[in-house]
mmCIF file of C-alpha atoms in Angstrom:
data_model
loop_
_atom_site.group_PDB
_atom_site.id
_atom_site.type_symbol
_atom_site.label_atom_id
_atom_site.label_comp_id
_atom_site.label_asym_id
_atom_site.label_seq_id
_atom_site.Cartn_x
_atom_site.Cartn_y
_atom_site.Cartn_z
ATOM 1 C CA MET A 1 66.163 119.421 109.539
ATOM 2 C CA PRO A 2 66.436 122.993 111.053
ATOM 3 C CA PRO A 3 69.700 123.809 112.848
ATOM 4 C CA VAL A 4 69.711 123.422 116.610
ATOM 5 C CA ASP A 5 71.209 125.665 119.237
ATOM 6 C CA HIS A 6 74.728 124.789 120.446
ATOM 7 C CA THR A 7 73.556 124.621 124.103
ATOM 8 C CA LEU A 8 70.987 121.909 123.361
ATOM 9 C CA PHE A 9 73.466 120.131 121.069
ATOM 10 C CA LEU A 10 76.172 120.057 123.758
ATOM 11 C CA ALA A 11 73.675 119.023 126.470
ATOM 12 C CA ALA A 12 72.601 116.041 124.352
ATOM 13 C CA ARG A 13 76.259 115.102 123.742
ATOM 14 C CA VAL A 14 76.997 115.173 127.495
ATOM 15 C CA VAL A 15 73.909 113.126 128.330
ATOM 16 C CA GLY A 16 74.569 110.563 125.581
ATOM 17 C CA ALA A 17 78.258 110.196 126.286
ATOM 18 C CA VAL A 18 77.791 109.698 130.027
ATOM 19 C CA LEU A 19 74.721 107.346 129.708
ATOM 20 C CA PHE A 20 76.330 105.120 127.079
ATOM 21 C CA GLY A 21 79.775 105.231 128.749
ATOM 22 C CA MET A 22 78.366 104.165 132.145
ATOM 23 C CA SER A 23 76.133 101.583 130.504
ATOM 24 C CA ALA A 24 79.040 99.979 128.674
ATOM 25 C CA TRP A 25 81.075 99.985 131.901
ATOM 26 C CA HIS A 26 78.314 98.334 133.929
ATOM 27 C CA HIS A 27 77.523 95.763 131.219
ATOM 28 C CA ALA A 28 81.224 94.877 130.841
ATOM 29 C CA ARG A 29 81.607 94.460 134.577
ATOM 30 C CA ASP A 30 78.730 92.040 134.778
ATOM 31 C CA LEU A 31 78.970 90.341 131.391
ATOM 32 C CA ALA A 32 77.235 87.134 132.583
ATOM 33 C CA GLY A 33 74.335 89.152 134.027
ATOM 34 C CA PHE A 34 73.937 91.166 130.852
ATOM 35 C CA ARG A 35 74.084 87.967 128.710
ATOM 36 C CA ALA A 36 71.378 86.459 130.972
ATOM 37 C CA ALA A 37 69.232 89.569 130.570
ATOM 38 C CA ILE A 38 69.446 89.408 126.784
ATOM 39 C CA GLU A 39 68.562 85.707 126.979
ATOM 40 C CA GLY A 40 65.541 86.640 129.129
ATOM 41 C CA TYR A 41 64.092 88.705 126.264
ATOM 42 C CA ARG A 42 63.674 85.487 124.243
ATOM 43 C CA LEU A 43 64.123 87.266 120.909
ATOM 44 C CA LEU A 44 67.351 85.664 119.692
ATOM 45 C CA PRO A 45 68.327 82.110 118.859
ATOM 46 C CA GLY A 46 70.409 80.194 121.448
ATOM 47 C CA GLY A 47 74.145 80.706 121.145
ATOM 48 C CA ALA A 48 73.864 84.272 119.892
ATOM 49 C CA PHE A 49 73.465 85.841 123.309
ATOM 50 C CA GLY A 50 77.233 86.115 124.068
ATOM 51 C CA VAL A 51 78.081 87.647 120.704
ATOM 52 C CA VAL A 52 75.161 90.119 120.892
ATOM 53 C CA ALA A 53 76.113 91.102 124.459
ATOM 54 C CA LEU A 54 79.677 91.861 123.335
ATOM 55 C CA ALA A 55 78.478 93.739 120.275
ATOM 56 C CA ILE A 56 76.085 95.897 122.334
ATOM 57 C CA ILE A 57 78.844 96.718 124.834
ATOM 58 C CA ALA A 58 81.295 97.586 122.002
ATOM 59 C CA ALA A 59 78.600 99.778 120.318
ATOM 60 C CA GLU A 60 77.878 101.564 123.618
ATOM 61 C CA ALA A 61 81.561 102.237 124.243
ATOM 62 C CA CYS A 62 82.023 103.571 120.598
ATOM 63 C CA ILE A 63 78.955 105.824 120.987
ATOM 64 C CA ALA A 64 80.330 107.267 124.283
ATOM 65 C CA VAL A 65 83.713 107.952 122.730
ATOM 66 C CA SER A 66 82.117 109.477 119.599
ATOM 67 C CA LEU A 67 79.776 111.761 121.538
ATOM 68 C CA ALA A 68 82.489 112.816 124.003
ATOM 69 C CA SER A 69 85.177 113.516 121.445
ATOM 70 C CA GLY A 70 83.042 114.657 118.511
ATOM 71 C CA LEU A 71 84.683 112.053 116.257
ATOM 72 C CA LEU A 72 82.168 110.692 113.708
ATOM 73 C CA LEU A 73 79.488 112.444 115.715
ATOM 74 C CA TYR A 74 76.614 112.014 113.295
ATOM 75 C CA MET A 75 77.318 108.259 112.943
ATOM 76 C CA GLY A 76 77.622 107.925 116.755
ATOM 77 C CA ALA A 77 74.304 109.706 117.303
ATOM 78 C CA LEU A 78 72.633 107.647 114.625
ATOM 79 C CA VAL A 79 73.789 104.337 116.155
ATOM 80 C CA ALA A 80 72.767 105.583 119.644
ATOM 81 C CA VAL A 81 69.220 106.423 118.500
ATOM 82 C CA CYS A 82 68.897 103.132 116.595
ATOM 83 C CA LEU A 83 70.184 101.109 119.613
ATOM 84 C CA LEU A 84 67.766 102.828 121.994
ATOM 85 C CA ALA A 85 64.900 102.306 119.566
ATOM 86 C CA LEU A 86 65.877 98.560 119.272
ATOM 87 C CA PHE A 87 65.831 98.258 123.083
ATOM 88 C CA ALA A 88 62.400 99.986 123.227
ATOM 89 C CA VAL A 89 61.010 97.592 120.616
ATOM 90 C CA ALA A 90 62.507 94.572 122.494
ATOM 91 C CA ILE A 91 60.888 95.776 125.738
ATOM 92 C CA ALA A 92 57.578 96.473 124.070
ATOM 93 C CA ILE A 93 57.399 92.987 122.472
ATOM 94 C CA ASN A 94 57.988 91.364 125.824
ATOM 95 C CA LEU A 95 55.439 93.616 127.492
ATOM 96 C CA LEU A 96 52.878 92.641 124.903
ATOM 97 C CA ARG A 97 53.767 89.007 125.560
ATOM 98 C CA GLY A 98 52.999 89.702 129.186
ATOM 99 C CA ARG A 99 56.569 88.942 130.397
ATOM 100 C CA THR A 100 57.007 91.809 132.778
ATOM 101 C CA ASP A 101 58.994 89.963 135.476
ATOM 102 C CA ILE A 102 62.276 89.775 133.523
ATOM 103 C CA ASP A 103 65.289 91.990 134.080
ATOM 104 C CA CYS A 104 65.559 94.773 131.472
ATOM 105 C CA GLY A 105 69.335 94.688 131.487
ATOM 106 C CA CYS A 106 69.240 98.449 131.281
ATOM 107 C CA SER A 107 69.470 99.322 134.911
ATOM 108 C CA TRP A 108 72.525 99.825 137.082
ATOM 109 C CA ALA A 109 70.619 99.028 140.249
ATOM 110 C CA ARG A 110 71.376 95.780 142.123
ATOM 111 C CA GLY A 111 68.782 93.130 141.227
ATOM 112 C CA GLY A 112 67.910 94.959 137.950
ATOM 113 C CA THR A 113 64.700 96.611 136.874
ATOM 114 C CA ARG A 114 61.518 94.793 135.803
ATOM 115 C CA LEU A 115 59.967 95.597 132.440
ATOM 116 C CA GLY A 116 57.325 98.309 132.185
ATOM 117 C CA TRP A 117 55.981 100.822 129.735
ATOM 118 C CA GLY A 118 57.840 103.506 131.778
ATOM 119 C CA LEU A 119 61.093 102.110 130.323
ATOM 120 C CA VAL A 120 59.746 102.460 126.775
ATOM 121 C CA LEU A 121 58.806 106.035 127.591
ATOM 122 C CA ARG A 122 62.213 106.655 129.113
ATOM 123 C CA ASN A 123 63.937 105.380 125.956
ATOM 124 C CA GLY A 124 61.592 107.553 123.896
ATOM 125 C CA LEU A 125 62.662 110.656 125.835
ATOM 126 C CA ILE A 126 66.404 109.828 125.483
ATOM 127 C CA ILE A 127 65.880 109.219 121.758
ATOM 128 C CA THR A 128 64.220 112.611 121.380
ATOM 129 C CA LEU A 129 67.104 114.347 123.108
ATOM 130 C CA LEU A 130 69.808 112.417 121.129
ATOM 131 C CA ALA A 131 67.907 112.984 117.895
ATOM 132 C CA THR A 132 68.912 116.656 118.149
ATOM 133 C CA LEU A 133 72.466 115.467 117.401
ATOM 134 C CA LEU A 134 71.316 114.464 113.924
ATOM 135 C CA ALA A 135 70.363 118.076 113.148
ATOM 136 C CA PRO A 136 73.066 120.514 111.850
ATOM 137 C CA VAL A 137 74.611 123.274 114.004
ATOM 138 C CA GLN A 138 75.692 126.583 112.576
ATOM 139 C CA GLY A 139 79.101 128.088 113.413
ATOM 140 C CA SER A 140 81.092 127.295 116.516
ATOM 141 C CA PRO A 141 79.698 127.557 120.088
ATOM 142 C CA GLY A 142 80.326 130.570 122.215
ATOM 143 C CA ALA A 143 81.842 130.229 125.746
ATOM 144 C CA LEU A 144 78.436 130.819 127.363
ATOM 145 C CA GLN A 145 76.830 128.124 125.224
ATOM 146 C CA VAL A 146 79.567 125.649 126.171
ATOM 147 C CA ILE A 147 79.032 126.350 129.901
ATOM 148 C CA ASP A 148 75.225 126.161 129.537
ATOM 149 C CA GLY A 149 75.371 122.990 127.434
ATOM 150 C CA ILE A 150 77.650 121.070 129.803
ATOM 151 C CA GLY A 151 75.733 122.345 132.840
ATOM 152 C CA ALA A 152 72.318 121.409 131.368
ATOM 153 C CA GLY A 153 73.642 118.004 130.301
ATOM 154 C CA LEU A 154 74.923 117.241 133.791
ATOM 155 C CA ALA A 155 71.706 118.557 135.326
ATOM 156 C CA VAL A 156 69.622 116.297 133.051
ATOM 157 C CA LEU A 157 71.730 113.313 134.044
ATOM 158 C CA LEU A 158 71.277 114.066 137.674
ATOM 159 C CA GLY A 159 67.549 114.454 137.153
ATOM 160 C CA TYR A 160 67.522 111.059 135.452
ATOM 161 C CA HIS A 161 69.207 109.376 138.384
ATOM 162 C CA ILE A 162 67.036 111.158 140.954
ATOM 163 C CA ALA A 163 63.897 110.076 139.069
ATOM 164 C CA GLY A 164 65.229 106.500 139.021
ATOM 165 C CA GLU A 165 65.919 106.538 142.765
ATOM 166 C CA PHE A 166 62.394 107.834 143.539
ATOM 167 C CA LEU A 167 60.720 105.334 141.155
ATOM 168 C CA SER A 168 62.614 102.496 142.732
ATOM 169 C CA LEU A 169 61.590 103.786 146.160
ATOM 170 C CA ALA A 170 57.980 103.983 145.123
ATOM 171 C CA ARG A 171 58.063 100.447 143.758
ATOM 172 C CA ARG A 172 59.655 99.000 146.903
ATOM 173 C CA SER A 173 57.166 100.892 149.033
ATOM 174 C CA LYS A 174 54.233 99.453 146.951
ATOM 175 C CA GLU A 175 55.683 95.932 147.164
ATOM 176 C CA GLY A 176 56.226 96.180 150.895
ATOM 177 C CA ARG A 177 52.748 97.288 151.700
ATOM 178 C CA ARG A 178 49.526 95.549 150.811
ATOM 179 C CA VAL A 179 46.896 97.916 149.633
ATOM 180 C CA GLU A 180 43.699 97.563 151.538
ATOM 181 C CA SER A 181 40.497 98.466 149.719
ATOM 182 C CA MET B 1 82.006 138.111 134.630
ATOM 183 C CA LEU B 2 78.891 136.715 133.026
ATOM 184 C CA LEU B 3 80.687 133.484 132.202
ATOM 185 C CA VAL B 4 81.931 133.059 135.801
ATOM 186 C CA SER B 5 78.488 133.749 137.242
ATOM 187 C CA GLN B 6 76.838 131.346 134.752
ATOM 188 C CA GLY B 7 79.442 128.695 135.643
ATOM 189 C CA LEU B 8 78.786 129.211 139.351
ATOM 190 C CA LEU B 9 75.087 129.000 138.788
ATOM 191 C CA TRP B 10 75.393 125.646 137.086
ATOM 192 C CA ALA B 11 77.777 124.490 139.790
ATOM 193 C CA VAL B 12 75.098 125.305 142.406
ATOM 194 C CA VAL B 13 72.359 123.595 140.401
ATOM 195 C CA ILE B 14 74.483 120.417 140.054
ATOM 196 C CA LEU B 15 75.475 120.503 143.730
ATOM 197 C CA LEU B 16 71.783 120.771 144.686
ATOM 198 C CA GLY B 17 71.032 117.879 142.328
ATOM 199 C CA ILE B 18 73.722 115.767 144.009
ATOM 200 C CA VAL B 19 72.283 116.621 147.444
ATOM 201 C CA VAL B 20 68.752 115.564 146.307
ATOM 202 C CA LEU B 21 70.181 112.312 144.881
ATOM 203 C CA LEU B 22 71.969 111.597 148.176
ATOM 204 C CA LEU B 23 68.807 112.321 150.137
ATOM 205 C CA ALA B 24 66.757 110.057 147.862
ATOM 206 C CA ARG B 25 69.253 107.243 148.532
ATOM 207 C CA GLN B 26 69.138 107.956 152.266
ATOM 208 C CA ILE B 27 65.351 107.658 152.179
ATOM 209 C CA GLY B 28 65.874 104.242 150.547
ATOM 210 C CA VAL B 29 68.220 103.254 153.390
ATOM 211 C CA LEU B 30 65.761 104.396 156.078
ATOM 212 C CA HIS B 31 62.976 102.592 154.216
ATOM 213 C CA GLU B 32 64.941 99.410 154.384
ATOM 214 C CA ARG B 33 65.682 99.880 158.051
ATOM 215 C CA ILE B 34 62.107 100.566 159.179
ATOM 216 C CA ALA B 35 60.536 98.092 156.765
ATOM 217 C CA PRO B 36 59.821 95.235 159.180
ATOM 218 C CA ILE B 37 57.166 96.813 161.294
ATOM 219 C CA GLY B 38 55.028 94.637 163.524
ATOM 220 C CA ALA B 39 53.030 94.306 166.694
ATOM 221 C CA LEU B 40 55.072 94.305 169.822
ATOM 222 C CA ALA B 41 54.699 91.006 171.692
ATOM 223 C CA MET B 42 55.023 91.855 175.392
ATOM 224 C CA GLY B 43 56.547 89.672 178.063
ATOM 225 C CA GLY B 44 56.639 86.521 175.978
ATOM 226 C CA GLU B 45 54.098 84.822 178.303
ATOM 227 C CA LEU B 46 51.944 83.784 175.370
ATOM 228 C CA ARG B 47 53.652 81.468 172.899
ATOM 229 C CA GLN B 48 52.854 81.060 169.236
ATOM 230 C CA GLY B 49 51.433 77.611 168.703
ATOM 231 C CA ALA B 50 50.324 77.101 172.277
ATOM 232 C CA PRO B 51 46.616 76.283 172.864
ATOM 233 C CA ALA B 52 44.599 79.426 173.687
ATOM 234 C CA GLN B 53 42.938 79.285 177.054
ATOM 235 C CA GLN B 54 39.197 78.979 176.793
ATOM 236 C CA ILE B 55 37.312 81.032 179.353
ATOM 237 C CA ILE B 56 33.587 81.367 179.769
ATOM 238 C CA ALA B 57 32.648 84.999 180.192
ATOM 239 C CA SER B 58 29.609 87.256 179.837
ATOM 240 C CA ALA B 59 29.183 89.515 176.893
ATOM 241 C CA LEU B 60 27.681 92.987 177.309
ATOM 242 C CA SER B 61 24.445 91.555 175.934
ATOM 243 C CA GLY B 62 24.327 89.103 178.776
ATOM 244 C CA GLU B 63 25.046 86.080 176.642
ATOM 245 C CA THR B 64 27.675 83.585 177.654
ATOM 246 C CA VAL B 65 30.673 83.566 175.339
ATOM 247 C CA LYS B 66 33.571 81.100 175.280
ATOM 248 C CA VAL B 67 36.572 83.454 174.908
ATOM 249 C CA GLY B 68 39.557 81.798 173.235
ATOM 250 C CA ALA B 69 37.501 79.271 171.334
ATOM 251 C CA PRO B 70 38.399 78.558 167.692
ATOM 252 C CA PRO B 71 36.442 80.687 165.192
ATOM 253 C CA THR B 72 32.998 79.418 164.216
ATOM 254 C CA HIS B 73 33.475 81.116 160.845
ATOM 255 C CA GLY B 74 36.408 82.863 159.171
ATOM 256 C CA ARG B 75 39.992 81.941 159.170
ATOM 257 C CA ALA B 76 40.878 83.067 162.688
ATOM 258 C CA ALA B 77 39.481 84.551 165.851
ATOM 259 C CA MET B 78 40.919 87.766 167.216
ATOM 260 C CA LEU B 79 40.701 88.913 170.813
ATOM 261 C CA LEU B 80 41.192 92.653 171.014
ATOM 262 C CA PHE B 81 41.754 93.918 174.541
ATOM 263 C CA VAL B 82 40.648 97.529 174.930
ATOM 264 C CA ALA B 83 39.802 100.106 177.597
ATOM 265 C CA PRO B 84 37.496 103.118 177.440
ATOM 266 C CA ALA B 85 40.212 105.454 178.856
ATOM 267 C CA CYS B 86 42.702 104.513 176.212
ATOM 268 C CA PRO B 87 42.765 106.947 173.267
ATOM 269 C CA VAL B 88 44.692 104.559 170.990
ATOM 270 C CA CYS B 89 41.991 101.932 171.530
ATOM 271 C CA LYS B 90 39.424 104.356 170.137
ATOM 272 C CA THR B 91 41.578 104.740 167.069
ATOM 273 C CA ILE B 92 42.222 100.983 166.614
ATOM 274 C CA ILE B 93 38.667 99.726 167.185
ATOM 275 C CA PRO B 94 37.172 100.972 163.882
ATOM 276 C CA VAL B 95 40.353 99.899 162.078
ATOM 277 C CA ALA B 96 40.074 96.466 163.673
ATOM 278 C CA VAL B 97 36.431 96.097 162.735
ATOM 279 C CA ARG B 98 37.221 96.901 159.012
ATOM 280 C CA PHE B 99 40.298 94.732 159.179
ATOM 281 C CA ALA B 100 38.270 91.808 160.498
ATOM 282 C CA GLN B 101 35.764 92.154 157.657
ATOM 283 C CA ILE B 102 38.516 92.280 154.958
ATOM 284 C CA GLU B 103 40.642 89.524 156.446
ATOM 285 C CA ASP B 104 37.718 87.289 157.386
ATOM 286 C CA VAL B 105 38.594 87.291 161.059
ATOM 287 C CA GLU B 106 36.074 86.787 163.884
ATOM 288 C CA LEU B 107 36.596 89.747 166.183
ATOM 289 C CA LEU B 108 35.834 89.738 169.887
ATOM 290 C CA LEU B 109 36.535 92.805 172.043
ATOM 291 C CA VAL B 110 37.545 92.224 175.617
ATOM 292 C CA GLY B 111 37.503 94.780 178.387
ATOM 293 C CA ASP B 112 37.885 94.887 182.110
ATOM 294 C CA GLY B 113 36.055 97.585 184.066
ATOM 295 C CA ASP B 114 32.786 99.424 184.383
ATOM 296 C CA PRO B 115 30.187 97.742 182.107
ATOM 297 C CA HIS B 116 28.378 101.057 181.604
ATOM 298 C CA GLN B 117 31.478 102.628 180.033
ATOM 299 C CA TYR B 118 32.096 99.592 177.848
ATOM 300 C CA ARG B 119 28.466 99.727 176.659
ATOM 301 C CA LYS B 120 29.049 103.310 175.647
ATOM 302 C CA LEU B 121 32.200 102.277 173.856
ATOM 303 C CA ALA B 122 30.368 99.522 172.020
ATOM 304 C CA ASP B 123 27.616 101.941 170.992
ATOM 305 C CA GLN B 124 30.112 104.556 169.854
ATOM 306 C CA PHE B 125 31.701 102.128 167.396
ATOM 307 C CA GLY B 126 28.633 100.113 166.516
ATOM 308 C CA ILE B 127 29.954 96.915 168.037
ATOM 309 C CA ALA B 128 27.304 94.280 168.688
ATOM 310 C CA PRO B 129 27.088 93.745 172.497
ATOM 311 C CA SER B 130 27.366 90.019 171.992
ATOM 312 C CA ARG B 131 30.877 90.573 170.497
ATOM 313 C CA PHE B 132 32.136 92.555 173.511
ATOM 314 C CA VAL B 133 33.107 90.765 176.710
ATOM 315 C CA ASN B 134 33.792 92.476 179.980
ATOM 316 C CA SER B 135 35.870 90.151 182.136
ATOM 317 C CA ALA B 136 38.939 90.643 184.307
ATOM 318 C CA GLU B 137 39.627 86.996 184.166
ATOM 319 C CA VAL B 138 40.316 86.920 180.410
ATOM 320 C CA GLY B 139 42.871 89.700 180.619
ATOM 321 C CA MET B 140 44.664 87.941 183.447
ATOM 322 C CA ALA B 141 44.622 84.627 181.708
ATOM 323 C CA TYR B 142 46.199 86.111 178.568
ATOM 324 C CA LYS B 143 48.560 88.227 180.706
ATOM 325 C CA VAL B 144 47.625 91.491 179.024
ATOM 326 C CA GLY B 145 49.592 94.375 180.577
ATOM 327 C CA LYS B 146 48.909 97.095 178.033
ATOM 328 C CA VAL B 147 46.063 97.866 175.731
ATOM 329 C CA PRO B 148 45.200 97.713 172.803
ATOM 330 C CA TYR B 149 46.484 94.173 172.744
ATOM 331 C CA ALA B 150 45.448 91.583 170.177
ATOM 332 C CA VAL B 151 45.622 87.775 170.235
ATOM 333 C CA LEU B 152 45.016 85.822 167.078
ATOM 334 C CA ILE B 153 43.631 82.276 167.473
ATOM 335 C CA ASP B 154 43.590 79.885 164.500
ATOM 336 C CA GLN B 155 40.992 77.276 163.587
ATOM 337 C CA ALA B 156 42.666 74.616 165.722
ATOM 338 C CA GLY B 157 42.367 76.847 168.799
ATOM 339 C CA LEU B 158 46.088 77.646 168.899
ATOM 340 C CA ILE B 159 47.612 81.089 169.386
ATOM 341 C CA SER B 160 48.895 82.211 165.976
ATOM 342 C CA ALA B 161 50.161 85.619 166.923
ATOM 343 C CA HIS B 162 49.779 88.291 169.616
ATOM 344 C CA GLY B 163 51.033 91.735 170.376
ATOM 345 C CA LEU B 164 50.444 95.367 171.201
ATOM 346 C CA VAL B 165 48.580 96.835 168.305
ATOM 347 C CA ASN B 166 48.536 100.562 167.511
ATOM 348 C CA THR B 167 48.083 100.655 163.728
ATOM 349 C CA LEU B 168 46.631 98.714 160.829
ATOM 350 C CA GLU B 169 50.133 97.534 160.027
ATOM 351 C CA HIS B 170 50.395 95.991 163.483
ATOM 352 C CA LEU B 171 47.094 94.165 162.934
ATOM 353 C CA GLU B 172 48.304 93.005 159.527
ATOM 354 C CA SER B 173 51.491 91.702 161.043
ATOM 355 C CA LEU B 174 49.515 89.295 163.121
ATOM 356 C CA ILE B 175 47.986 87.775 159.955
ATOM 357 C CA ILE B 176 51.404 87.727 158.302
ATOM 358 C CA SER B 177 52.772 85.974 161.318
ATOM 359 C CA GLN B 178 50.019 83.405 161.205
ATOM 360 C CA GLU B 179 50.587 82.847 157.440
ATOM 361 C CA THR B 180 54.383 82.633 157.588
ATOM 362 C CA GLY B 181 54.816 80.928 160.958
ATOM 363 C CA LEU B 182 57.433 83.575 161.873
ATOM 364 C CA SER B 183 56.695 84.490 165.437
ATOM 365 C CA SER B 184 59.030 87.439 165.830
ATOM 366 C CA ILE B 185 60.871 90.148 163.971
ATOM 367 C CA GLN B 186 64.107 88.524 165.094
ATOM 368 C CA GLN B 187 63.053 85.267 163.453
ATOM 369 C CA PHE B 188 62.047 87.179 160.368
ATOM 370 C CA LEU B 189 65.478 88.772 160.114
ATOM 371 C CA THR B 190 67.336 85.543 160.882
ATOM 372 C CA ASP B 191 65.353 83.162 158.607
ATOM 373 C CA GLY B 192 64.746 85.576 155.709
ATOM 374 C CA ALA B 193 61.632 87.016 154.101
ATOM 375 C CA PRO B 194 58.385 85.085 154.327
ATOM 376 C CA GLN B 195 57.475 83.217 151.136
ATOM 377 C CA LYS B 196 53.721 82.937 151.289
ATOM 378 C CA ARG B 197 52.943 86.606 150.777
ATOM 379 C CA ASN B 198 54.524 89.360 148.794
ATOM 380 C CA ALA B 199 54.714 91.757 151.730
ATOM 381 C CA PRO B 200 57.929 91.196 153.653
ATOM 382 C CA SER B 201 57.264 94.287 155.729
ATOM 383 C CA ASP B 202 55.326 92.847 158.621
ATOM 384 C CA ALA B 203 56.096 90.354 161.321
ATOM 385 C CA VAL B 204 55.379 90.212 164.983
ATOM 386 C CA SER B 205 58.182 91.593 167.052
ATOM 387 C CA GLY B 206 58.994 90.360 170.461
#
């Protein structure tokens, strides 16, 4: 794999650390809701939901710490990419089953987010960004690269939230208004 | 110097991002607040569920029409009170005609004034003269103070909904009101969202 620029590398670390950190925090706060969301996917045998929910939260917290601190960075990035890919596959299976009305368990919005191919695409984009952490970097970053990396990472996170707000707004608008032909 | 300016630049970008995020959330709040939009029921003289008064009147074609009778076909009859001098009426008439086709509603236009002007209005919008009544008595019986005003009558001859209608959403709110049995926006907000349809946005206000 060719080496990546420090700016991109740092931006990916910021995005991954904040996304997984907030995700772990939200899931831990509403453990029952997260457990119910996992159950809703109907991919696991009964009784395993609680254990899997706790394992996912622990993995998310470890990823966030790893990406933020740089400790076991390669391993953290690898687990993050695998976890996101696993979520994307779980969503895709349920979409193919036609079960779009379940909560994805991946949203911080009240009431959750219904399944859709957009979520698979979203996971794909985050995987692409985090995959850059699996590539090597040469030397140590300069001060400008550090500033650019952190700034770009925060900007991407903001863009991610803004897109989420507008998508949610569009969905509510569509639900609230019948389309006349 | 370059580092400081670059840092400031990112700070501005992030600040702008936060502003956009807050604005997006504010749009959501406004969206929630204005969501229940519906026809304004005036005066409260007409009551949902009360029998509609049946009045014999002459249509522009000269035929005798029983205004307020239950629909002969379709799921409801709609009386739309209009006037030639009212610009909003000219906007709502074609919308109401299309709406009546889509929603399977029997539309009857009611006016009160110079028959010549009403005939011109009917011609302008391609309304059959037999579906346009010119009678002062009907307007008085239904206590119509402002136009365009619509009254929806169900198959049992009862008033399902009524109100001042300026937009397609207002017309739709009459149907929503008929389907849900919620007569006013206050009732909608008190009793919760209607169950029969997926659109909780419309209810008759009054």
